[in-house]
Coordinates of N, CA and C in Angstrom, one line a residue:
X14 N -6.9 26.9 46.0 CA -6.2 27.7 45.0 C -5.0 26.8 44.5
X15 N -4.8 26.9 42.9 CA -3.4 26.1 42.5 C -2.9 26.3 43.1
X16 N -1.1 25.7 42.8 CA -0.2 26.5 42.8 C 0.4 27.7 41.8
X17 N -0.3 27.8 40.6 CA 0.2 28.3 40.0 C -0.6 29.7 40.1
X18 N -2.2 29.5 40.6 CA -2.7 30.7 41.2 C -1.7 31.8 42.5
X19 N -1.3 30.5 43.1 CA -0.7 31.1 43.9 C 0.5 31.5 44.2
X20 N 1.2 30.9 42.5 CA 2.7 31.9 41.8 C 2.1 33.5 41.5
X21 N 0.9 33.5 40.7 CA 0.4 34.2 40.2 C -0.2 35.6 41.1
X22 N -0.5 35.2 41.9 CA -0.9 36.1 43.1 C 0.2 36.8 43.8
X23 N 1.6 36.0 43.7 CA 2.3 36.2 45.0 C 3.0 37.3 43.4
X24 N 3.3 37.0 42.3 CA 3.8 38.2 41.0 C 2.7 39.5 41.5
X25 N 1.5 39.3 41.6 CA 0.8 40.6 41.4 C 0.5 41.4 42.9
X26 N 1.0 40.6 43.5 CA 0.8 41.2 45.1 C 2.4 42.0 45.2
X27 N 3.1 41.3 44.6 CA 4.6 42.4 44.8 C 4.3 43.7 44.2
X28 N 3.8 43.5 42.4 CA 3.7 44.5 41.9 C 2.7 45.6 42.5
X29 N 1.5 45.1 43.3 CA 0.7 46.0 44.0 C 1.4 46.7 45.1
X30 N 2.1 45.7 45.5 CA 3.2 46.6 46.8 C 3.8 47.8 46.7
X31 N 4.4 47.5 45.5 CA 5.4 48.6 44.6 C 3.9 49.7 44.3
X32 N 3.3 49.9 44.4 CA 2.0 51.0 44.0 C 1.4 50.8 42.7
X33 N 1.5 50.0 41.8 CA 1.0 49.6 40.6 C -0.5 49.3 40.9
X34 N -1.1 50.0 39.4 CA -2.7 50.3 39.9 C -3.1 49.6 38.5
X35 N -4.5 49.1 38.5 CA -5.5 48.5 37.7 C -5.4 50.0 36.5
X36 N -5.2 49.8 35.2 CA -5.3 50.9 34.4 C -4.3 51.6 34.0
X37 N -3.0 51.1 34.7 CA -2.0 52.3 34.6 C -1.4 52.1 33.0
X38 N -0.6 53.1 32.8 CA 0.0 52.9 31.6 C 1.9 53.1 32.4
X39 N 2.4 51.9 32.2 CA 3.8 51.7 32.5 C 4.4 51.3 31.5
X40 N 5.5 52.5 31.1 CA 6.2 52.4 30.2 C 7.6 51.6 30.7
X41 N 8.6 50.8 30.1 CA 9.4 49.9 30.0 C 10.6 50.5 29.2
X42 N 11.6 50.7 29.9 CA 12.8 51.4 29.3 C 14.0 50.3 29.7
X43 N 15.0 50.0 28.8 CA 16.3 49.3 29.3 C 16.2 47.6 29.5
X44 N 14.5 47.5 29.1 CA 14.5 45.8 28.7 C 15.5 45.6 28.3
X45 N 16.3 43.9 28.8 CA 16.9 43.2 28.1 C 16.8 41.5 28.8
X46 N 17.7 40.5 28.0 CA 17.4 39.5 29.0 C 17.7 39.0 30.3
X47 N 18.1 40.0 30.9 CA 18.6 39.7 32.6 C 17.7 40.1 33.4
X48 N 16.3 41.0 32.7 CA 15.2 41.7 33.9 C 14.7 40.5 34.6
X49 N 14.0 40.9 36.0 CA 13.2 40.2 36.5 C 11.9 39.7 36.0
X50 N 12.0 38.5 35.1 CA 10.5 38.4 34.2 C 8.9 38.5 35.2
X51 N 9.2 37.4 36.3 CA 8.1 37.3 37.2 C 7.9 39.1 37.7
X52 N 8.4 39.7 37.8 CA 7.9 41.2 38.6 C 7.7 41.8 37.1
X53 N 8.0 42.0 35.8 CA 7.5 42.5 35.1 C 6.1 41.3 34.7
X54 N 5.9 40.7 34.4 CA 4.4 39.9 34.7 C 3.5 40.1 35.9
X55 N 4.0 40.3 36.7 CA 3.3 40.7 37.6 C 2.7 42.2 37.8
X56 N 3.8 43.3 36.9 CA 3.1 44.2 36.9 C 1.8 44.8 35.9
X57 N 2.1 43.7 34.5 CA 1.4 43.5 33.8 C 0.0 43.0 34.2
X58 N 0.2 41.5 35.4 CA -1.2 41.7 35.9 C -2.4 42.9 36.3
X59 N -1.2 43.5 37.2 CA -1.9 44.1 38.4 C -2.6 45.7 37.9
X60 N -1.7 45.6 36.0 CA -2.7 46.9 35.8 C -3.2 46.8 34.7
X61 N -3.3 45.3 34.5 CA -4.0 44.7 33.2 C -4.0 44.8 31.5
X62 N -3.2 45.4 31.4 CA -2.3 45.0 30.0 C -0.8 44.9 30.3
X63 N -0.4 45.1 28.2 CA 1.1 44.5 28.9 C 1.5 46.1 28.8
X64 N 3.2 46.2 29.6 CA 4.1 47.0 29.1 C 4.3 47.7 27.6
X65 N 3.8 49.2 27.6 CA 4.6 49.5 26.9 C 6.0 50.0 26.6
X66 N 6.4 49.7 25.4 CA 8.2 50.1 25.0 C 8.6 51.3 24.9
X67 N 10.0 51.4 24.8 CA 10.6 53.1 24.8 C 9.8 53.9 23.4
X68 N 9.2 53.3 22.6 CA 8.3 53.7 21.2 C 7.5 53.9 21.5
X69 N 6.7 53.9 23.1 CA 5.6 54.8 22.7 C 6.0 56.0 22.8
X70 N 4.9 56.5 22.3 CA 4.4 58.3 21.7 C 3.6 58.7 22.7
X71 N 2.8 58.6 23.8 CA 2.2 59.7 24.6 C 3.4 59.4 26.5
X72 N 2.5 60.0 26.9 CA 3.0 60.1 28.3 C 2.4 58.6 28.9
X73 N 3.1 58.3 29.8 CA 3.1 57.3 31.4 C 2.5 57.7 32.4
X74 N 2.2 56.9 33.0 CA 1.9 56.9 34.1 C 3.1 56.8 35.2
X75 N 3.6 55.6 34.8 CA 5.0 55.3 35.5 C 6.0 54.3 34.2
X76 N 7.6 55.4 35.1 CA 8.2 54.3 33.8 C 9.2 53.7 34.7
X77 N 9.4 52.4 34.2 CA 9.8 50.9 35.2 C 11.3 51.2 34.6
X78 N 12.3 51.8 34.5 CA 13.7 51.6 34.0 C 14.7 50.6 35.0
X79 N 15.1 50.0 33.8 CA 16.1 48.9 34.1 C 17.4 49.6 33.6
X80 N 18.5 49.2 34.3 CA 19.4 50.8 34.3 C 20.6 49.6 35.2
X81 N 22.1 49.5 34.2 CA 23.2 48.6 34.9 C 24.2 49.9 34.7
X82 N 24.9 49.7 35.5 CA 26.4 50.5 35.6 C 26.8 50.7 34.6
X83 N 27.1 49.8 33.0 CA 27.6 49.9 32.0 C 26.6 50.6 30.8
X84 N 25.4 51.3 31.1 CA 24.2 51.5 30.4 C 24.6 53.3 30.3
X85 N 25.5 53.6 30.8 CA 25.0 55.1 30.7 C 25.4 56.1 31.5
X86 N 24.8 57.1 31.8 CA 24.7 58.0 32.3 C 23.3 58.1 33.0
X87 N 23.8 57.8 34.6 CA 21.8 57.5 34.9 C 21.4 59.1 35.2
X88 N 21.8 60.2 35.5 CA 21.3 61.3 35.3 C 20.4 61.4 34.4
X89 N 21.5 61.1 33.1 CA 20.7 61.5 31.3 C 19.2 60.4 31.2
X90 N 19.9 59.0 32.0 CA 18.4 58.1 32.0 C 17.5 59.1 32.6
X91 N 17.5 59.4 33.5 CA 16.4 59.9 34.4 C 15.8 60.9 33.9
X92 N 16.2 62.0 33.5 CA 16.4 63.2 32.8 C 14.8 62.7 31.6
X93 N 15.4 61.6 30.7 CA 15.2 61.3 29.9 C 13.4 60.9 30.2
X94 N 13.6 59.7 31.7 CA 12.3 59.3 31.8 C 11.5 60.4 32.5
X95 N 11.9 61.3 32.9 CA 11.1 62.7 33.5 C 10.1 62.9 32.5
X96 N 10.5 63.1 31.1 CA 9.9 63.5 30.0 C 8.8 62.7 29.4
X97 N 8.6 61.6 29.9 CA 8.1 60.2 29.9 C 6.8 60.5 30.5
X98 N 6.7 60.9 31.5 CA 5.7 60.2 32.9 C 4.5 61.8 33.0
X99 N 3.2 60.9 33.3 CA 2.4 62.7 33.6 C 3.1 63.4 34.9
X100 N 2.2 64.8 35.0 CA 2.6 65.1 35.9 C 2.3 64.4 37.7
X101 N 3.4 64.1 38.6 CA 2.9 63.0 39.5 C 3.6 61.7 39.3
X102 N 3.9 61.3 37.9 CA 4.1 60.1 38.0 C 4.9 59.4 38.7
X103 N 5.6 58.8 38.5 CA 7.0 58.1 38.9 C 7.7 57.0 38.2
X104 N 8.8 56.7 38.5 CA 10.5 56.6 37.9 C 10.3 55.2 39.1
X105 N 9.8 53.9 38.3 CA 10.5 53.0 39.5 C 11.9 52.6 38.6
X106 N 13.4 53.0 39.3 CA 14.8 52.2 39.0 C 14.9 51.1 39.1
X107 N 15.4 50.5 38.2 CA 15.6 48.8 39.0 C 17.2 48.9 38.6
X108 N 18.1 48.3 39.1 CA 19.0 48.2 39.3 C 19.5 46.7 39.8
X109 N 20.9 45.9 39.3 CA 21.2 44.8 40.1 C 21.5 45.1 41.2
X110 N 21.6 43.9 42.0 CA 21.7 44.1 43.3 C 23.6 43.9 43.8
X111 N 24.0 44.1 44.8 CA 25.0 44.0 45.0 C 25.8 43.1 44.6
X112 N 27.0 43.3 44.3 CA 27.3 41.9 43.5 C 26.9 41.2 42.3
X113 N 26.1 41.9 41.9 CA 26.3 41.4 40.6 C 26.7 42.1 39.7
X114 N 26.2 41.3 38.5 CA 27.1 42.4 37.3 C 25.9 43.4 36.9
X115 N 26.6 44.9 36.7 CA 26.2 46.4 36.7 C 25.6 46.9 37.7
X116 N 25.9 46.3 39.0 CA 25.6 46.8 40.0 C 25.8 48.7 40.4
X117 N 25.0 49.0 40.8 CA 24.7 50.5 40.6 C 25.2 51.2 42.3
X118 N 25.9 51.8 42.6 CA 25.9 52.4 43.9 C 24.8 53.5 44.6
X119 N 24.7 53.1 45.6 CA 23.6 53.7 46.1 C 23.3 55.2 46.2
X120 N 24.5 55.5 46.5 CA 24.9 57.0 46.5 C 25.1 57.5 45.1
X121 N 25.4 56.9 43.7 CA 25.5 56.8 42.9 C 23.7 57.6 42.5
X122 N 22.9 56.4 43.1 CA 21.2 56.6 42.2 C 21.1 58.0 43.4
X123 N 21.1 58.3 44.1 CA 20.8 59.2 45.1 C 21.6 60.2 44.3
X124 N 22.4 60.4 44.0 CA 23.1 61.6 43.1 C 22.4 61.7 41.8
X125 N 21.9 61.3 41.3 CA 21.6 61.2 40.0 C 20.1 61.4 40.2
X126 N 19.5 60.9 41.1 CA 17.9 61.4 41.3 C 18.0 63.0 41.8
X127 N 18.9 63.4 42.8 CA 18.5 64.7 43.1 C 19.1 65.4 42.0
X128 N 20.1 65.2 41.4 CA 20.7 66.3 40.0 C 19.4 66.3 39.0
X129 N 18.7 65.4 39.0 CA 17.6 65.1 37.9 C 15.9 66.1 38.3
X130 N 16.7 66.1 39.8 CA 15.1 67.2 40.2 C 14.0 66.1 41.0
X131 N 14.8 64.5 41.2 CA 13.7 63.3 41.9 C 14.1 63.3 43.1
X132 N 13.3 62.5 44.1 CA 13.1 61.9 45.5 C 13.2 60.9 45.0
X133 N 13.5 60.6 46.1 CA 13.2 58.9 46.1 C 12.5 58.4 47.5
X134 N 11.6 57.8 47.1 CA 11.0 57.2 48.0 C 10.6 56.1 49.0
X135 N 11.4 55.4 48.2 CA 10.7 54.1 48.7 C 11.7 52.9 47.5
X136 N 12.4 51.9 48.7 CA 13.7 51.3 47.7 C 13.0 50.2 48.2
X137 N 12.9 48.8 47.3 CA 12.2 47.6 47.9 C 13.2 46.4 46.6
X138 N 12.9 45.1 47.2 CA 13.6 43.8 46.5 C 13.3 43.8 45.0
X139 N 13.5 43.9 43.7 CA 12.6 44.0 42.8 C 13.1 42.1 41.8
X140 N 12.9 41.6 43.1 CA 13.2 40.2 42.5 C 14.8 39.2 43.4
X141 N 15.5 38.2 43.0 CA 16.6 37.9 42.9 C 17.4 38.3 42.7
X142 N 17.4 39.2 41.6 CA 18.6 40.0 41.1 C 18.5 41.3 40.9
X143 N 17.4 41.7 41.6 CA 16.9 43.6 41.1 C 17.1 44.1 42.4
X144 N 17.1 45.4 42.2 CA 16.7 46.5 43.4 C 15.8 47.0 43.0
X145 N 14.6 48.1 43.5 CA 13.9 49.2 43.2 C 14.2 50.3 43.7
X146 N 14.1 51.0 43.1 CA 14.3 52.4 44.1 C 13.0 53.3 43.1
X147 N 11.8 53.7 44.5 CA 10.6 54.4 43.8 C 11.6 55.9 43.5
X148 N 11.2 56.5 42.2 CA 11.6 58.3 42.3 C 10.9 58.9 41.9
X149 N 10.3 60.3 42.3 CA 8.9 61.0 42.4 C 9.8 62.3 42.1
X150 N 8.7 63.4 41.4 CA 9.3 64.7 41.4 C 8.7 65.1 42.7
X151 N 9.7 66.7 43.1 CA 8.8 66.9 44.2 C 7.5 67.8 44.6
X152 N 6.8 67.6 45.4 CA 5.4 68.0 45.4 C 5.6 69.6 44.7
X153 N 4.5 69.9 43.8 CA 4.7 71.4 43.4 C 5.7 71.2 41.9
X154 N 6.6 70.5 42.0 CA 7.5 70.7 41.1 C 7.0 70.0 39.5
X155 N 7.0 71.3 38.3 CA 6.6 70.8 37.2 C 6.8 69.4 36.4
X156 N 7.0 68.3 36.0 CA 7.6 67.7 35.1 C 7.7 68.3 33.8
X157 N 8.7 67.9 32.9 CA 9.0 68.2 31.9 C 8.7 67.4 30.6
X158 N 8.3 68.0 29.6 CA 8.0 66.8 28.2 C 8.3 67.3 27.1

């Protein structure tokens, strides 16, 4: 195998880590130029088209928000991507990581996922400079659109 196979593999084996499935529709909220490009490539591999943008018109499967300290109100984001995703879906957060700039507090996203009606499930590396935090509604509980 290259090495560029095996850049390529090591992008889409993350994104399979994270739960990303062959087929999905992952919508893309909060692009700008500081995201993790290799983990959005990678998730593009692993479910074989590219990202769609905050303009699409139907429902997600999962929406990938990129979300800094200075962006907002992450309640209203979340709130926002609820209305996004079918029912089931999920809210992967990305967030910088400590120390850098728009670093997000942890207790901060944990407040803002339970006011929003999310779990979270599952928080993993989303690169050099990201965090993830998976967020799920909870079992039984409707989503909203």
């Amino acid at each position: 195998m290259s090495a560029t196979a095996d850049h390529a593999e090591e992008r889409t084996n993350t994104a399979a880590r994270l739960g990303f499935e062959p087929g999905q529709v992952v919508q893309e909220i909060g692009y700008d130029d500081d995201v993790e490009q290799e983990l959005r490539e990678g998730i593009e591999a692993t479910i074989g088209q590219e990202l769609v943008d905050e303009d699409y018109d139907d429902v997600a499967d999962v929406v990938l928000l990129w979300f800094r300290d200075e962006d907002g109100d992450l309640t209203d984001a979340l709130v926002d991507a609820i209305g996004l995703i079918e029912d089931g879906g999920a809210v992967w957060l990305m967030t910088p990581k400590t120390g850098r700039d728009g670093y997000v507090e942890p207790s901060d996203i944990n407040e803002a996922a339970q006011t929003s009606g999310l779990a979270q499930t599952k928080s993993i590396s989303g690169g050099k400079d990201w965090t993830g935090s998976r967020l799920v509604t909870p079992k039984g509980a409707k989503t909203k659109r």
